[in-house]
Amino acid sequence: MTQTAGTLACPHILRQDESVHYCSYIGVPNLEQLLDGEENRQRLMLRAALMTSELWFKIMRLDAEKLLTNILQLDEGAANDLAPLWEGLKLARRGVALGRLLNQQNSILDSELNGKESELGSKVEENPSGQMVQVIDDLDAILRARTGRYRANLNEADAQEYEMLATRLEQDLREWRMLLTRVRRDLISHIYLPGGVSYERFTHLKSLLPLSDRSRVSDWHDETMFIVVHQATELWFNVIIAELKRSIEILKARPERVWSAAEAMRRVATLQALLAQQIQLPLTMFPSDFLQFRDELGESSGLESYQFRELELLGGLKDEVHIHRMKVLGHNATLYIERLQHVGEGRNLADVFRDYLQFRGITNSTQIEQIAEDLRPLYQMTSAQHNPYLDVIALAEELVQFERNLRLWRDAHVGMVSQMIGTKAGTGGAASSGVAYLRETMRYPALFPELWLVRTLLKK
């Protein structure tokens, strides 16, 4: 795959004969650039949410267009089997899954932007998303479509099967339409644009949408969905990285209380939970659908995501085995670029948290067992008791949730890959044996072992 016009070069070191690479394939450098320069936390989250929404609307639009074509084939009697109806059911179920995901994302915005709207700009009064309007119009057209003439030509057994599939399809279409009604309402309520900035400019639509154009390595329509799932994930990785860096800087400054760091980590955990749902979307393909373009991906692999690696390093995952994997992953790319090396050698979240415990006088040890013992009296207090270190406990619990969600996301990713390819070798070449390798990457030391150990030490 040659680099698409208008895309930025990937920061990896590539061989001259490299054909497909994850970060170039997904357009990660471009996605990062579209979010660069946004320092307002709420506006960064809003921009990322609206951009991912437009990516999902694009998938809905393409799927609805194909579904409408299939329904018209049935209506006109052009189809000679039930395949268009069966594929339509797959597309409708994807629409339902996307509708639920978008509503979950909007719920997060409700929480994060509540009371902050005045800082974001001017409210939008009408739905600014042309893609959403088109999806709704197409769904209404599909629901109005009649396929009785096709059904009349079927024998009794096929007619019963048709009736079952058609009923299920209509139910899913109506749920999709209902979910979109909620999304449209919430979309308008969340959009506050800076003065003089249009919705198209704020969401970078002209640059964003072409990054997921079809026919990147194949002409199979599900490939676009596959690309968008990873693009939406990379957009949220960008926001999570910003929150992790913010938490690290807060702890480095050694304030008297760390409630702001705890709040930043709560946002991280919330977004991680969203991504755990998002990574399941490729399962709306059949395994055979994935095979239509998987071989063309060559040795490109999601393991090459430098944003995910940066996220892990910022969190505190820098054991020697893991760093070695980063250095040698794939013979076509060197992941240990200057950016990650700088992060890996700097103070991470786990480091500065332990520094802060010493600053507050909670411990003076660097030994995990002793730190856990020193934390035990704080953890021994119930939520009903006065605890002068409540802010530290609140932060510690968010750090535990961050680590747990990191592992849950990896587990969800492994489960999705296993369901799609079974035990085949991964696309990561010699460095990836598929699911077995992904499971191996989950075996790394705890980021915050003292926070897990302290639970064992508690007594009634």
Short mmCIF file of C-alpha atoms in Angstrom, two decimals:
data_model
loop_
_atom_site.label_atom_id
_atom_site.label_comp_id
_atom_site.label_asym_id
_atom_site.label_seq_id
_atom_site.Cartn_x
_atom_site.Cartn_y
_atom_site.Cartn_z
CA MET A 1 0.00 0.00 0.00
CA THR A 2 1.52 3.31 -1.01
CA GLN A 3 1.06 6.34 1.18
CA THR A 4 -2.24 8.09 0.47
CA ALA A 5 -2.01 11.64 -0.82
CA GLY A 6 -2.24 14.13 2.01
CA THR A 7 -1.21 11.69 4.74
CA LEU A 8 1.73 12.30 7.03
CA ALA A 9 4.78 10.08 7.21
CA CYS A 10 4.80 7.54 10.01
CA PRO A 11 7.57 8.13 12.61
CA HIS A 12 8.73 4.53 12.50
CA ILE A 13 11.91 3.48 10.72
CA LEU A 14 10.76 1.35 7.78
CA ARG A 15 12.45 -0.92 5.29
CA GLN A 16 12.42 0.27 1.69
CA ASP A 17 10.25 -2.66 0.62
CA GLU A 18 7.64 -1.99 3.34
CA SER A 19 4.17 -2.24 1.80
CA VAL A 20 1.67 -1.88 4.64
CA HIS A 21 2.26 -0.41 8.08
CA TYR A 22 -0.34 0.01 10.82
CA CYS A 23 0.24 3.68 11.63
CA SER A 24 0.25 4.74 7.98
CA TYR A 25 -2.67 2.44 7.17
CA ILE A 26 -4.77 3.91 9.99
CA GLY A 27 -3.41 7.43 9.49
CA VAL A 28 -2.27 7.83 13.10
CA PRO A 29 0.08 10.81 12.51
CA ASN A 30 -2.75 12.66 10.74
CA LEU A 31 -5.20 11.92 13.55
CA GLU A 32 -2.70 13.22 16.09
CA GLN A 33 -2.18 16.39 14.08
CA LEU A 34 -5.93 17.06 13.97
CA LEU A 35 -6.00 17.11 17.78
CA ASP A 36 -2.69 18.92 18.31
CA GLY A 37 -2.69 22.36 19.88
CA GLU A 38 -5.92 21.92 21.84
CA GLU A 39 -4.99 22.68 25.44
CA ASN A 40 -8.48 23.09 26.89
CA ARG A 41 -9.31 19.69 28.40
CA GLN A 42 -13.06 19.85 27.84
CA ARG A 43 -12.66 21.09 24.28
CA LEU A 44 -10.16 18.34 23.50
CA MET A 45 -12.62 15.73 24.73
CA LEU A 46 -15.47 17.34 22.79
CA ARG A 47 -13.42 17.51 19.60
CA ALA A 48 -12.35 13.85 19.90
CA ALA A 49 -15.94 12.79 20.62
CA LEU A 50 -17.35 14.67 17.63
CA MET A 51 -14.63 13.38 15.34
CA THR A 52 -15.24 9.77 16.38
CA SER A 53 -18.99 10.37 16.00
CA GLU A 54 -18.48 11.49 12.41
CA LEU A 55 -16.36 8.41 11.73
CA TRP A 56 -19.16 6.21 13.07
CA PHE A 57 -21.72 8.16 11.05
CA LYS A 58 -19.63 7.42 7.97
CA ILE A 59 -19.83 3.68 8.66
CA MET A 60 -23.56 3.94 9.30
CA ARG A 61 -23.99 5.89 6.07
CA LEU A 62 -22.08 3.35 3.98
CA ASP A 63 -23.89 0.44 5.62
CA ALA A 64 -27.32 2.09 5.23
CA GLU A 65 -26.63 2.78 1.54
CA LYS A 66 -25.68 -0.87 0.98
CA LEU A 67 -28.64 -2.07 2.99
CA LEU A 68 -31.01 0.10 0.97
CA THR A 69 -29.57 -1.37 -2.25
CA ASN A 70 -30.13 -4.87 -0.89
CA ILE A 71 -33.71 -4.12 0.09
CA LEU A 72 -34.47 -2.68 -3.33
CA GLN A 73 -33.02 -5.82 -4.93
CA LEU A 74 -35.44 -7.87 -2.90
CA ASP A 75 -38.33 -5.57 -3.71
CA GLU A 76 -37.64 -5.72 -7.44
CA GLY A 77 -37.16 -9.46 -7.44
CA ALA A 78 -33.57 -9.06 -8.68
CA ALA A 79 -32.08 -11.25 -5.96
CA ASN A 80 -32.25 -15.00 -6.52
CA ASP A 81 -31.55 -15.99 -2.88
CA LEU A 82 -31.80 -14.61 0.65
CA ALA A 83 -28.19 -13.36 0.76
CA PRO A 84 -29.13 -9.64 0.53
CA LEU A 85 -31.50 -10.09 3.46
CA TRP A 86 -28.89 -11.95 5.50
CA GLU A 87 -26.23 -9.32 4.82
CA GLY A 88 -28.78 -6.63 5.62
CA LEU A 89 -29.30 -8.23 9.02
CA LYS A 90 -25.54 -8.05 9.66
CA LEU A 91 -25.44 -4.37 8.73
CA ALA A 92 -28.48 -3.54 10.85
CA ARG A 93 -26.95 -5.25 13.87
CA ARG A 94 -23.80 -3.20 13.34
CA GLY A 95 -25.95 -0.07 13.28
CA VAL A 96 -27.49 -1.05 16.60
CA ALA A 97 -24.04 -1.66 18.10
CA LEU A 98 -22.82 1.73 16.84
CA GLY A 99 -25.95 3.45 18.12
CA ARG A 100 -25.39 2.02 21.59
CA LEU A 101 -21.72 3.00 21.50
CA LEU A 102 -22.57 6.58 20.48
CA ASN A 103 -25.11 6.87 23.28
CA GLN A 104 -22.50 5.62 25.75
CA GLN A 105 -20.06 8.20 24.40
CA ASN A 106 -22.68 10.94 24.75
CA SER A 107 -23.28 9.92 28.36
CA ILE A 108 -19.58 10.48 29.02
CA LEU A 109 -19.84 13.94 27.49
CA ASP A 110 -22.87 14.69 29.67
CA SER A 111 -20.72 14.01 32.71
CA GLU A 112 -17.51 15.68 31.55
CA LEU A 113 -18.98 18.86 30.06
CA ASN A 114 -21.65 19.44 32.68
CA GLY A 115 -21.27 22.99 33.98
CA LYS A 116 -18.37 23.71 31.60
CA GLU A 117 -20.39 24.67 28.52
CA SER A 118 -19.78 28.40 28.91
CA GLU A 119 -16.04 27.78 28.53
CA LEU A 120 -16.45 25.98 25.21
CA GLY A 121 -18.11 28.59 23.00
CA SER A 122 -21.51 29.14 21.39
CA LYS A 123 -24.25 26.51 21.38
CA VAL A 124 -25.38 24.96 18.10
CA GLU A 125 -29.16 25.07 17.65
CA GLU A 126 -29.55 22.66 14.74
CA ASN A 127 -28.04 19.30 13.87
CA PRO A 128 -24.81 20.12 12.01
CA SER A 129 -24.01 16.58 10.87
CA GLY A 130 -25.00 16.02 7.25
CA GLN A 131 -23.93 12.38 7.51
CA MET A 132 -26.34 11.73 10.36
CA VAL A 133 -29.21 13.27 8.42
CA GLN A 134 -28.43 11.01 5.47
CA VAL A 135 -28.33 7.90 7.66
CA ILE A 136 -31.71 8.73 9.18
CA ASP A 137 -33.22 9.42 5.74
CA ASP A 138 -31.89 6.10 4.41
CA LEU A 139 -33.21 4.19 7.42
CA ASP A 140 -36.63 5.73 6.95
CA ALA A 141 -36.54 4.73 3.26
CA ILE A 142 -35.55 1.17 4.18
CA LEU A 143 -38.35 0.88 6.72
CA ARG A 144 -40.82 2.07 4.08
CA ALA A 145 -39.57 -0.41 1.50
CA ARG A 146 -41.84 -3.32 0.63
CA THR A 147 -40.55 -6.74 -0.38
CA GLY A 148 -43.81 -8.60 -0.80
CA ARG A 149 -43.33 -9.34 -4.50
CA TYR A 150 -40.08 -11.16 -3.81
CA ARG A 151 -41.60 -13.14 -0.99
CA ALA A 152 -44.49 -14.27 -3.19
CA ASN A 153 -42.04 -16.14 -5.45
CA LEU A 154 -40.64 -18.30 -2.64
CA ASN A 155 -41.54 -21.87 -1.81
CA GLU A 156 -43.08 -22.53 1.60
CA ALA A 157 -39.84 -23.39 3.42
CA ASP A 158 -37.97 -20.38 2.04
CA ALA A 159 -40.96 -18.14 2.74
CA GLN A 160 -40.85 -19.09 6.42
CA GLU A 161 -37.12 -18.40 6.55
CA TYR A 162 -37.67 -15.11 4.78
CA GLU A 163 -40.38 -14.13 7.25
CA MET A 164 -38.10 -14.85 10.20
CA LEU A 165 -35.16 -12.88 8.74
CA ALA A 166 -37.35 -9.98 7.60
CA THR A 167 -38.98 -9.68 11.02
CA ARG A 168 -35.62 -9.70 12.79
CA LEU A 169 -34.25 -7.16 10.32
CA GLU A 170 -37.15 -4.79 10.84
CA GLN A 171 -36.78 -5.01 14.63
CA ASP A 172 -33.08 -4.21 14.41
CA LEU A 173 -33.70 -1.36 11.97
CA ARG A 174 -36.28 0.18 14.30
CA GLU A 175 -33.90 -0.08 17.25
CA TRP A 176 -31.14 1.48 15.16
CA ARG A 177 -33.48 4.33 14.21
CA MET A 178 -34.55 4.82 17.84
CA LEU A 179 -30.95 4.92 19.04
CA LEU A 180 -30.08 7.48 16.38
CA THR A 181 -32.95 9.68 17.55
CA ARG A 182 -31.30 9.83 20.97
CA VAL A 183 -27.88 10.41 19.42
CA ARG A 184 -29.20 13.32 17.33
CA ARG A 185 -30.78 14.94 20.40
CA ASP A 186 -27.63 14.58 22.50
CA LEU A 187 -25.31 15.60 19.68
CA ILE A 188 -26.97 19.00 19.43
CA SER A 189 -26.98 19.51 23.20
CA HIS A 190 -23.21 18.92 23.42
CA ILE A 191 -21.88 21.10 20.61
CA TYR A 192 -20.43 24.43 21.71
CA LEU A 193 -18.14 25.92 19.08
CA PRO A 194 -15.47 28.60 19.56
CA GLY A 195 -16.34 31.96 18.05
CA GLY A 196 -16.10 32.03 14.28
CA VAL A 197 -15.36 28.29 14.00
CA SER A 198 -17.75 26.13 12.00
CA TYR A 199 -18.65 22.54 12.88
CA GLU A 200 -16.80 21.29 9.77
CA ARG A 201 -13.67 23.17 10.78
CA PHE A 202 -13.89 22.16 14.45
CA THR A 203 -14.17 18.47 13.52
CA HIS A 204 -11.72 18.71 10.58
CA LEU A 205 -14.22 16.79 8.42
CA LYS A 206 -12.45 17.47 5.11
CA SER A 207 -9.23 15.97 6.46
CA LEU A 208 -10.74 13.36 8.76
CA LEU A 209 -13.18 11.43 6.58
CA PRO A 210 -10.82 10.70 3.64
CA LEU A 211 -8.46 8.94 6.06
CA SER A 212 -10.90 6.03 6.18
CA ASP A 213 -11.75 5.87 2.49
CA ARG A 214 -12.42 2.42 1.16
CA SER A 215 -10.13 0.44 -1.15
CA ARG A 216 -7.04 0.97 0.98
CA VAL A 217 -5.85 -2.58 0.42
CA SER A 218 -9.05 -4.16 -0.88
CA ASP A 219 -12.47 -3.31 -2.30
CA TRP A 220 -14.33 -5.09 0.51
CA HIS A 221 -16.71 -2.65 2.25
CA ASP A 222 -16.04 -4.03 5.76
CA GLU A 223 -12.45 -2.84 5.50
CA THR A 224 -13.60 0.75 6.05
CA MET A 225 -15.28 -0.26 9.30
CA PHE A 226 -12.08 -2.05 10.35
CA ILE A 227 -10.05 1.11 9.70
CA VAL A 228 -12.50 3.36 11.54
CA VAL A 229 -12.53 1.17 14.67
CA HIS A 230 -8.79 1.68 14.97
CA GLN A 231 -8.96 5.38 14.07
CA ALA A 232 -11.56 6.03 16.77
CA THR A 233 -9.39 4.13 19.23
CA GLU A 234 -6.32 6.20 18.33
CA LEU A 235 -8.28 9.44 18.78
CA TRP A 236 -9.24 8.42 22.30
CA PHE A 237 -5.68 7.21 23.00
CA ASN A 238 -4.62 10.79 22.30
CA VAL A 239 -7.01 12.13 24.96
CA ILE A 240 -5.99 9.45 27.47
CA ILE A 241 -2.30 10.28 26.95
CA ALA A 242 -3.06 13.96 27.61
CA GLU A 243 -4.82 13.05 30.88
CA LEU A 244 -1.95 10.78 31.96
CA LYS A 245 0.57 13.55 31.30
CA ARG A 246 -1.62 15.96 33.24
CA SER A 247 -1.76 13.58 36.21
CA ILE A 248 2.04 13.18 36.15
CA GLU A 249 2.58 16.95 36.08
CA ILE A 250 0.17 17.47 38.98
CA LEU A 251 1.99 14.91 41.12
CA LYS A 252 5.37 16.36 40.16
CA ALA A 253 4.19 19.77 41.41
CA ARG A 254 3.47 18.20 44.84
CA PRO A 255 0.28 20.04 45.75
CA GLU A 256 -1.18 19.74 49.26
CA ARG A 257 -4.05 17.64 47.87
CA VAL A 258 -4.29 15.57 44.70
CA TRP A 259 -8.01 15.59 43.96
CA SER A 260 -7.34 17.03 40.49
CA ALA A 261 -5.06 14.10 39.65
CA ALA A 262 -7.69 11.66 40.92
CA GLU A 263 -10.27 13.35 38.69
CA ALA A 264 -7.98 13.13 35.66
CA MET A 265 -7.45 9.42 36.27
CA ARG A 266 -11.20 8.91 36.67
CA ARG A 267 -11.63 10.31 33.15
CA VAL A 268 -8.93 7.93 31.91
CA ALA A 269 -10.75 4.94 33.43
CA THR A 270 -14.04 6.08 31.89
CA LEU A 271 -12.52 6.31 28.41
CA GLN A 272 -10.81 2.94 28.84
CA ALA A 273 -14.21 1.38 29.54
CA LEU A 274 -15.56 2.95 26.34
CA LEU A 275 -12.66 1.53 24.33
CA ALA A 276 -13.28 -1.94 25.74
CA GLN A 277 -16.73 -1.78 24.12
CA GLN A 278 -15.42 -0.19 20.94
CA ILE A 279 -12.84 -2.91 20.29
CA GLN A 280 -15.66 -5.46 19.94
CA LEU A 281 -17.04 -3.81 16.79
CA PRO A 282 -14.95 -5.86 14.31
CA LEU A 283 -17.06 -8.82 15.47
CA THR A 284 -19.92 -7.34 13.44
CA MET A 285 -18.01 -8.88 10.52
CA PHE A 286 -18.09 -12.60 9.88
CA PRO A 287 -14.62 -14.23 10.05
CA SER A 288 -14.92 -14.83 6.29
CA ASP A 289 -15.48 -11.08 5.75
CA PHE A 290 -12.21 -10.29 7.50
CA LEU A 291 -10.38 -12.78 5.31
CA GLN A 292 -11.38 -10.75 2.22
CA PHE A 293 -8.73 -8.16 3.09
CA ARG A 294 -6.65 -9.57 5.98
CA ASP A 295 -3.91 -11.10 3.83
CA GLU A 296 -3.41 -7.76 2.08
CA LEU A 297 -2.44 -6.18 5.41
CA GLY A 298 0.86 -8.02 5.19
CA GLU A 299 2.75 -7.82 8.48
CA SER A 300 1.12 -4.62 9.72
CA SER A 301 -0.25 -5.04 13.21
CA GLY A 302 -2.08 -3.07 15.89
CA LEU A 303 0.92 -3.92 18.05
CA GLU A 304 2.70 -1.17 16.11
CA SER A 305 0.49 1.54 17.67
CA TYR A 306 3.03 3.93 19.15
CA GLN A 307 0.28 5.80 21.01
CA PHE A 308 -0.69 2.66 22.90
CA ARG A 309 2.97 2.00 23.70
CA GLU A 310 3.31 5.59 24.96
CA LEU A 311 0.20 5.13 27.07
CA GLU A 312 1.67 2.02 28.68
CA LEU A 313 5.03 3.68 29.32
CA LEU A 314 3.42 6.75 30.88
CA GLY A 315 1.43 4.44 33.14
CA GLY A 316 4.60 2.79 34.39
CA LEU A 317 5.02 -0.32 32.26
CA LYS A 318 8.73 -0.34 31.52
CA ASP A 319 10.00 -3.74 32.53
CA GLU A 320 12.93 -4.97 30.45
CA VAL A 321 10.97 -7.75 28.73
CA HIS A 322 8.32 -5.30 27.55
CA ILE A 323 10.89 -2.75 26.37
CA HIS A 324 12.68 -5.51 24.45
CA ARG A 325 9.42 -6.45 22.69
CA MET A 326 9.02 -2.83 21.62
CA LYS A 327 12.51 -2.76 20.17
CA VAL A 328 12.27 -5.92 18.11
CA LEU A 329 8.57 -6.06 17.21
CA GLY A 330 8.47 -6.93 13.52
CA HIS A 331 11.42 -6.83 11.16
CA ASN A 332 9.83 -4.06 9.07
CA ALA A 333 9.67 -1.37 11.77
CA THR A 334 11.65 -0.11 14.71
CA LEU A 335 9.15 1.02 17.31
CA TYR A 336 11.61 2.31 19.85
CA ILE A 337 11.73 5.76 18.28
CA GLU A 338 13.04 8.84 20.06
CA ARG A 339 9.58 9.79 21.30
CA LEU A 340 9.02 6.49 23.13
CA GLN A 341 12.60 6.33 24.34
CA HIS A 342 12.17 9.73 25.97
CA VAL A 343 8.93 8.62 27.65
CA GLY A 344 10.42 5.31 28.74
CA GLU A 345 13.39 7.00 30.37
CA GLY A 346 11.34 9.69 32.12
CA ARG A 347 9.35 9.66 35.34
CA ASN A 348 6.10 7.79 34.81
CA LEU A 349 2.84 7.73 36.74
CA ALA A 350 3.95 4.92 39.06
CA ASP A 351 7.22 6.73 39.83
CA VAL A 352 5.68 10.11 40.67
CA PHE A 353 2.91 8.50 42.75
CA ARG A 354 5.53 6.87 44.99
CA ASP A 355 7.41 10.18 45.14
CA TYR A 356 4.22 11.87 46.27
CA LEU A 357 3.62 9.30 49.01
CA GLN A 358 7.00 10.28 50.44
CA PHE A 359 6.19 13.98 50.10
CA ARG A 360 3.02 13.51 52.15
CA GLY A 361 4.92 11.58 54.80
CA ILE A 362 2.99 8.36 54.22
CA THR A 363 6.16 6.34 53.63
CA ASN A 364 9.89 6.86 53.37
CA SER A 365 10.57 3.52 51.71
CA THR A 366 11.14 2.53 48.10
CA GLN A 367 10.36 -1.14 48.79
CA ILE A 368 6.97 -2.32 47.57
CA GLU A 369 6.24 -4.45 50.63
CA GLN A 370 7.02 -1.61 53.03
CA ILE A 371 5.04 0.94 51.02
CA ALA A 372 2.04 -1.40 51.15
CA GLU A 373 2.48 -1.77 54.92
CA ASP A 374 2.68 2.01 55.33
CA LEU A 375 -0.50 2.43 53.27
CA ARG A 376 -2.36 -0.16 55.32
CA PRO A 377 -3.51 2.22 58.14
CA LEU A 378 -5.00 4.56 55.52
CA TYR A 379 -6.80 1.71 53.81
CA GLN A 380 -7.90 0.27 57.13
CA MET A 381 -10.28 3.21 57.64
CA THR A 382 -13.81 2.79 56.33
CA SER A 383 -15.51 5.31 54.07
CA ALA A 384 -17.49 6.58 57.11
CA GLN A 385 -14.35 7.51 59.06
CA HIS A 386 -12.42 10.75 58.82
CA ASN A 387 -9.29 10.17 56.77
CA PRO A 388 -6.83 13.05 56.35
CA TYR A 389 -5.38 11.23 53.34
CA LEU A 390 -8.67 10.65 51.57
CA ASP A 391 -7.43 12.38 48.42
CA VAL A 392 -4.47 9.97 48.25
CA ILE A 393 -6.77 6.97 48.65
CA ALA A 394 -9.10 8.36 45.96
CA LEU A 395 -6.16 8.71 43.57
CA ALA A 396 -4.81 5.28 44.47
CA GLU A 397 -8.16 3.67 43.67
CA GLU A 398 -8.28 5.39 40.29
CA LEU A 399 -4.76 4.12 39.57
CA VAL A 400 -5.88 0.59 40.39
CA GLN A 401 -8.86 1.02 38.05
CA PHE A 402 -6.55 2.35 35.32
CA GLU A 403 -4.32 -0.72 35.59
CA ARG A 404 -7.29 -3.08 35.71
CA ASN A 405 -8.91 -1.42 32.67
CA LEU A 406 -5.62 -1.63 30.79
CA ARG A 407 -5.64 -5.37 31.26
CA LEU A 408 -9.37 -5.62 30.52
CA TRP A 409 -8.85 -3.80 27.22
CA ARG A 410 -6.03 -6.15 26.29
CA ASP A 411 -8.22 -9.10 27.26
CA ALA A 412 -11.11 -7.75 25.17
CA HIS A 413 -8.73 -7.28 22.24
CA VAL A 414 -7.40 -10.82 22.55
CA GLY A 415 -10.94 -12.20 22.72
CA MET A 416 -11.95 -10.28 19.62
CA VAL A 417 -8.89 -11.43 17.65
CA SER A 418 -9.42 -15.03 18.76
CA GLN A 419 -13.03 -14.94 17.59
CA MET A 420 -11.96 -13.53 14.21
CA ILE A 421 -8.89 -15.62 13.32
CA GLY A 422 -8.79 -18.54 15.75
CA THR A 423 -5.21 -19.73 16.24
CA LYS A 424 -3.81 -18.40 12.93
CA ALA A 425 -0.56 -16.45 12.99
CA GLY A 426 -1.03 -12.74 13.52
CA THR A 427 -0.36 -10.07 10.91
CA GLY A 428 2.65 -8.95 12.95
CA GLY A 429 4.96 -11.36 11.14
CA ALA A 430 7.64 -13.28 12.97
CA ALA A 431 7.07 -11.26 16.14
CA SER A 432 3.41 -12.23 16.37
CA SER A 433 2.06 -15.76 16.57
CA GLY A 434 -1.45 -14.39 16.76
CA VAL A 435 -3.60 -14.90 19.83
CA ALA A 436 -0.84 -16.79 21.64
CA TYR A 437 1.49 -13.81 21.29
CA LEU A 438 -1.19 -11.35 22.39
CA ARG A 439 -1.81 -13.41 25.50
CA GLU A 440 1.93 -13.44 26.16
CA THR A 441 2.03 -9.61 26.04
CA MET A 442 -0.52 -9.54 28.87
CA ARG A 443 1.99 -11.14 31.22
CA TYR A 444 3.77 -8.17 32.68
CA PRO A 445 4.39 -6.98 36.24
CA ALA A 446 1.75 -4.96 38.06
CA LEU A 447 2.11 -1.20 37.56
CA PHE A 448 1.12 -0.49 41.16
CA PRO A 449 1.97 -3.67 43.09
CA GLU A 450 1.80 -1.90 46.46
CA LEU A 451 -1.84 -0.97 45.82
CA TRP A 452 -2.71 -4.59 45.14
CA LEU A 453 -0.66 -5.92 48.04
CA VAL A 454 -2.22 -3.57 50.60
CA ARG A 455 -5.57 -5.30 50.10
CA THR A 456 -4.05 -8.56 51.25
CA LEU A 457 -2.70 -6.90 54.39
CA LEU A 458 -6.04 -5.50 55.58
CA LYS A 459 -7.61 -7.01 58.68
CA LYS A 460 -11.01 -6.47 60.26
#
